[in-house]
Amino acid sequence: MRTERQAHKDMVEIGRVCGGHGLNGELRIMPLTDFPERFLEMKSLRLFRPGGEEACVLHPTHFRLLEGKGMLLVTTVEITDRTGADLLKGSLVKVKPDERVSLPEGRYWIDDLVGLNVVDQSTRETLGIIEEVLQTGSNDCYMVRANDGKLKALPAIKEVVRKIDLESCLVEVSLMEGLWD
């Protein structure tokens, strides 16, 4: 499972401005994506305030890695001093969903999975709706709001999750004995 969090309607967060760096307006950006290298190809950065309104569009001229911090330093045409950079602190870099990095077959964006109906593959019984995806390290875990209102965990492993059909908004599962007891 790869993540690029969708937090604003119709836009996907891929980075957060953490403030300025130095005196010449470089921005410190924390990537919020598993694909930070995507920034290197971007011709423009659309920044949004935390409340959702668009702050500005910037045109990067140079990217570099802030060693040991996991942040990018970005020089833009528009920001030329520390004050201007610091004013953008907290802004989010967002892209349209169709600008997300292409995933290999069998991989899905978390925001595409949330809200899908979960159906037992053998009985066709609707079990609930995916409410959240937890990334646990070994495998993801789909948190399903079951028909009884309880939140139940469903390991996202091939033995359990048999088919994901985004067009039909369905996840077909094969429940292991005792999994939902």
Short mmCIF file of C-alpha atoms in Angstrom, two decimals:
data_model
loop_
_atom_site.label_atom_id
_atom_site.label_comp_id
_atom_site.label_asym_id
_atom_site.label_seq_id
_atom_site.Cartn_x
_atom_site.Cartn_y
_atom_site.Cartn_z
CA MET A 1 0.00 0.00 0.00
CA ARG A 2 1.37 3.39 -0.93
CA THR A 3 0.25 6.66 0.53
CA GLU A 4 -0.35 10.12 -0.72
CA ARG A 5 -2.94 11.47 1.64
CA GLN A 6 -6.08 13.01 0.22
CA ALA A 7 -7.14 15.64 2.68
CA HIS A 8 -8.82 18.36 0.62
CA LYS A 9 -11.69 17.67 -1.69
CA ASP A 10 -10.37 16.79 -5.14
CA MET A 11 -6.73 17.42 -4.15
CA VAL A 12 -4.05 15.14 -2.70
CA GLU A 13 -1.43 16.31 -0.18
CA ILE A 14 2.13 15.47 -1.14
CA GLY A 15 4.09 17.90 1.06
CA ARG A 16 4.00 20.44 3.87
CA VAL A 17 5.98 23.70 3.99
CA CYS A 18 7.89 23.78 7.28
CA GLY A 19 9.21 27.33 6.84
CA GLY A 20 12.19 29.05 5.34
CA HIS A 21 15.82 28.02 5.16
CA GLY A 22 18.56 30.62 5.00
CA LEU A 23 18.06 34.21 3.94
CA ASN A 24 17.29 33.84 0.23
CA GLY A 25 13.76 32.42 0.39
CA GLU A 26 14.44 28.70 0.19
CA LEU A 27 11.46 26.67 1.41
CA ARG A 28 11.77 23.61 3.64
CA ILE A 29 9.24 21.04 2.45
CA MET A 30 8.45 17.79 4.28
CA PRO A 31 7.34 15.20 1.71
CA LEU A 32 4.04 13.49 2.62
CA THR A 33 4.40 10.86 -0.06
CA ASP A 34 6.23 7.59 -0.52
CA PHE A 35 7.55 9.13 -3.74
CA PRO A 36 9.53 12.26 -2.73
CA GLU A 37 11.49 12.08 -5.99
CA ARG A 38 8.31 13.24 -7.74
CA PHE A 39 9.14 16.81 -6.65
CA LEU A 40 12.22 16.88 -8.87
CA GLU A 41 10.01 16.77 -12.00
CA MET A 42 7.44 19.34 -10.87
CA LYS A 43 7.28 22.58 -12.85
CA SER A 44 4.92 24.24 -10.36
CA LEU A 45 3.89 23.79 -6.74
CA ARG A 46 0.28 24.54 -5.74
CA LEU A 47 0.19 25.60 -2.10
CA PHE A 48 -2.93 25.58 0.04
CA ARG A 49 -3.51 27.02 3.51
CA PRO A 50 -4.46 24.43 6.18
CA GLY A 51 -8.09 25.63 5.93
CA GLY A 52 -8.21 24.61 2.29
CA GLU A 53 -7.97 27.88 0.38
CA GLU A 54 -5.30 28.11 -2.29
CA ALA A 55 -2.37 30.23 -1.11
CA CYS A 56 -0.31 30.48 -4.31
CA VAL A 57 1.39 28.70 -7.17
CA LEU A 58 5.19 28.66 -7.08
CA HIS A 59 7.65 27.82 -9.84
CA PRO A 60 10.69 25.93 -8.53
CA THR A 61 14.12 26.60 -9.97
CA HIS A 62 16.13 24.25 -7.76
CA PHE A 63 15.59 21.32 -5.39
CA ARG A 64 18.06 19.83 -2.93
CA LEU A 65 17.87 17.41 -0.02
CA LEU A 66 18.35 18.67 3.54
CA GLU A 67 20.69 15.91 4.71
CA GLY A 68 19.53 13.89 7.70
CA LYS A 69 16.18 15.67 7.96
CA GLY A 70 14.19 14.00 5.18
CA MET A 71 13.21 17.42 3.85
CA LEU A 72 13.57 19.11 0.51
CA LEU A 73 14.90 22.61 0.11
CA VAL A 74 13.22 24.41 -2.77
CA THR A 75 14.21 27.65 -4.47
CA THR A 76 11.40 29.33 -6.41
CA VAL A 77 11.04 32.27 -8.76
CA GLU A 78 8.49 33.98 -6.52
CA ILE A 79 10.02 33.75 -3.02
CA THR A 80 13.29 35.65 -2.60
CA ASP A 81 13.67 36.21 1.14
CA ARG A 82 13.26 34.43 4.46
CA THR A 83 10.18 36.45 5.41
CA GLY A 84 8.31 35.36 2.29
CA ALA A 85 9.26 31.74 2.88
CA ASP A 86 8.23 31.83 6.53
CA LEU A 87 4.81 33.27 5.62
CA LEU A 88 4.07 29.99 3.81
CA LYS A 89 4.83 27.82 6.84
CA GLY A 90 2.10 25.21 7.33
CA SER A 91 0.92 25.40 3.71
CA LEU A 92 0.30 22.11 1.95
CA VAL A 93 1.61 21.16 -1.48
CA LYS A 94 -1.26 19.45 -3.32
CA VAL A 95 -1.84 17.83 -6.68
CA LYS A 96 -4.94 16.68 -8.55
CA PRO A 97 -5.72 12.96 -8.18
CA ASP A 98 -4.81 12.32 -11.81
CA GLU A 99 -1.34 13.78 -11.10
CA ARG A 100 -0.55 11.11 -8.51
CA VAL A 101 2.31 8.71 -9.19
CA SER A 102 1.16 5.64 -11.12
CA LEU A 103 1.06 2.56 -8.94
CA PRO A 104 1.89 -0.96 -10.05
CA GLU A 105 -1.01 -3.35 -10.63
CA GLY A 106 -2.45 -4.65 -7.36
CA ARG A 107 -1.51 -1.49 -5.42
CA TYR A 108 -4.13 1.08 -4.40
CA TRP A 109 -4.28 4.54 -2.90
CA ILE A 110 -5.67 4.55 0.63
CA ASP A 111 -8.27 7.18 -0.27
CA ASP A 112 -9.52 4.90 -3.07
CA LEU A 113 -10.10 2.07 -0.57
CA VAL A 114 -11.86 4.06 2.15
CA GLY A 115 -15.62 3.80 1.64
CA LEU A 116 -15.57 0.54 -0.32
CA ASN A 117 -18.08 -2.17 0.60
CA VAL A 118 -16.61 -5.38 1.97
CA VAL A 119 -18.36 -8.56 0.79
CA ASP A 120 -17.82 -12.19 1.80
CA GLN A 121 -16.67 -13.92 -1.38
CA SER A 122 -18.47 -17.20 -0.73
CA THR A 123 -21.83 -15.98 0.68
CA ARG A 124 -21.95 -12.55 -1.06
CA GLU A 125 -23.02 -11.12 2.33
CA THR A 126 -22.09 -7.47 2.84
CA LEU A 127 -19.85 -7.32 5.91
CA GLY A 128 -19.34 -3.57 6.20
CA ILE A 129 -17.48 -0.57 4.80
CA ILE A 130 -13.75 0.23 4.94
CA GLU A 131 -13.41 3.23 7.22
CA GLU A 132 -9.64 3.45 7.59
CA VAL A 133 -6.43 1.77 6.44
CA LEU A 134 -3.73 1.23 9.06
CA GLN A 135 -0.16 0.73 7.91
CA THR A 136 1.29 -1.69 10.43
CA GLY A 137 4.60 -2.52 8.78
CA SER A 138 4.18 -6.20 7.96
CA ASN A 139 0.88 -5.69 6.14
CA ASP A 140 -1.85 -3.10 6.01
CA CYS A 141 -5.00 -3.56 8.03
CA TYR A 142 -8.41 -2.46 6.74
CA MET A 143 -10.62 -1.15 9.53
CA VAL A 144 -14.16 -2.11 8.57
CA ARG A 145 -17.32 -0.67 10.10
CA ALA A 146 -19.33 -3.89 10.33
CA ASN A 147 -23.10 -4.11 9.99
CA ASP A 148 -23.42 -4.33 13.79
CA GLY A 149 -21.68 -0.93 14.10
CA LYS A 150 -18.43 -2.33 15.48
CA LEU A 151 -15.07 -1.48 13.96
CA LYS A 152 -13.31 -4.70 12.96
CA ALA A 153 -9.82 -5.29 11.63
CA LEU A 154 -9.24 -7.10 8.38
CA PRO A 155 -5.63 -7.96 7.48
CA ALA A 156 -4.83 -6.88 3.91
CA ILE A 157 -3.20 -10.16 2.92
CA LYS A 158 -3.89 -12.21 -0.21
CA GLU A 159 -5.40 -15.05 1.84
CA VAL A 160 -8.11 -12.68 3.10
CA VAL A 161 -8.50 -9.92 0.49
CA ARG A 162 -9.37 -11.84 -2.65
CA LYS A 163 -10.41 -9.06 -5.04
CA ILE A 164 -10.58 -5.27 -5.09
CA ASP A 165 -12.89 -3.73 -7.68
CA LEU A 166 -12.74 0.05 -7.54
CA GLU A 167 -15.34 0.48 -10.30
CA SER A 168 -17.91 -1.58 -8.39
CA CYS A 169 -16.76 -0.15 -5.02
CA LEU A 170 -16.29 -3.71 -3.69
CA VAL A 171 -13.67 -5.62 -1.78
CA GLU A 172 -14.26 -9.37 -1.82
CA VAL A 173 -12.82 -11.21 1.16
CA SER A 174 -12.46 -14.75 2.39
CA LEU A 175 -12.67 -14.67 6.18
CA MET A 176 -10.40 -17.05 8.06
CA GLU A 177 -12.08 -19.02 10.83
CA GLY A 178 -12.37 -16.90 13.97
CA LEU A 179 -11.30 -13.66 12.27
CA TRP A 180 -14.55 -11.78 12.92
CA ASP A 181 -15.75 -13.64 16.03
#
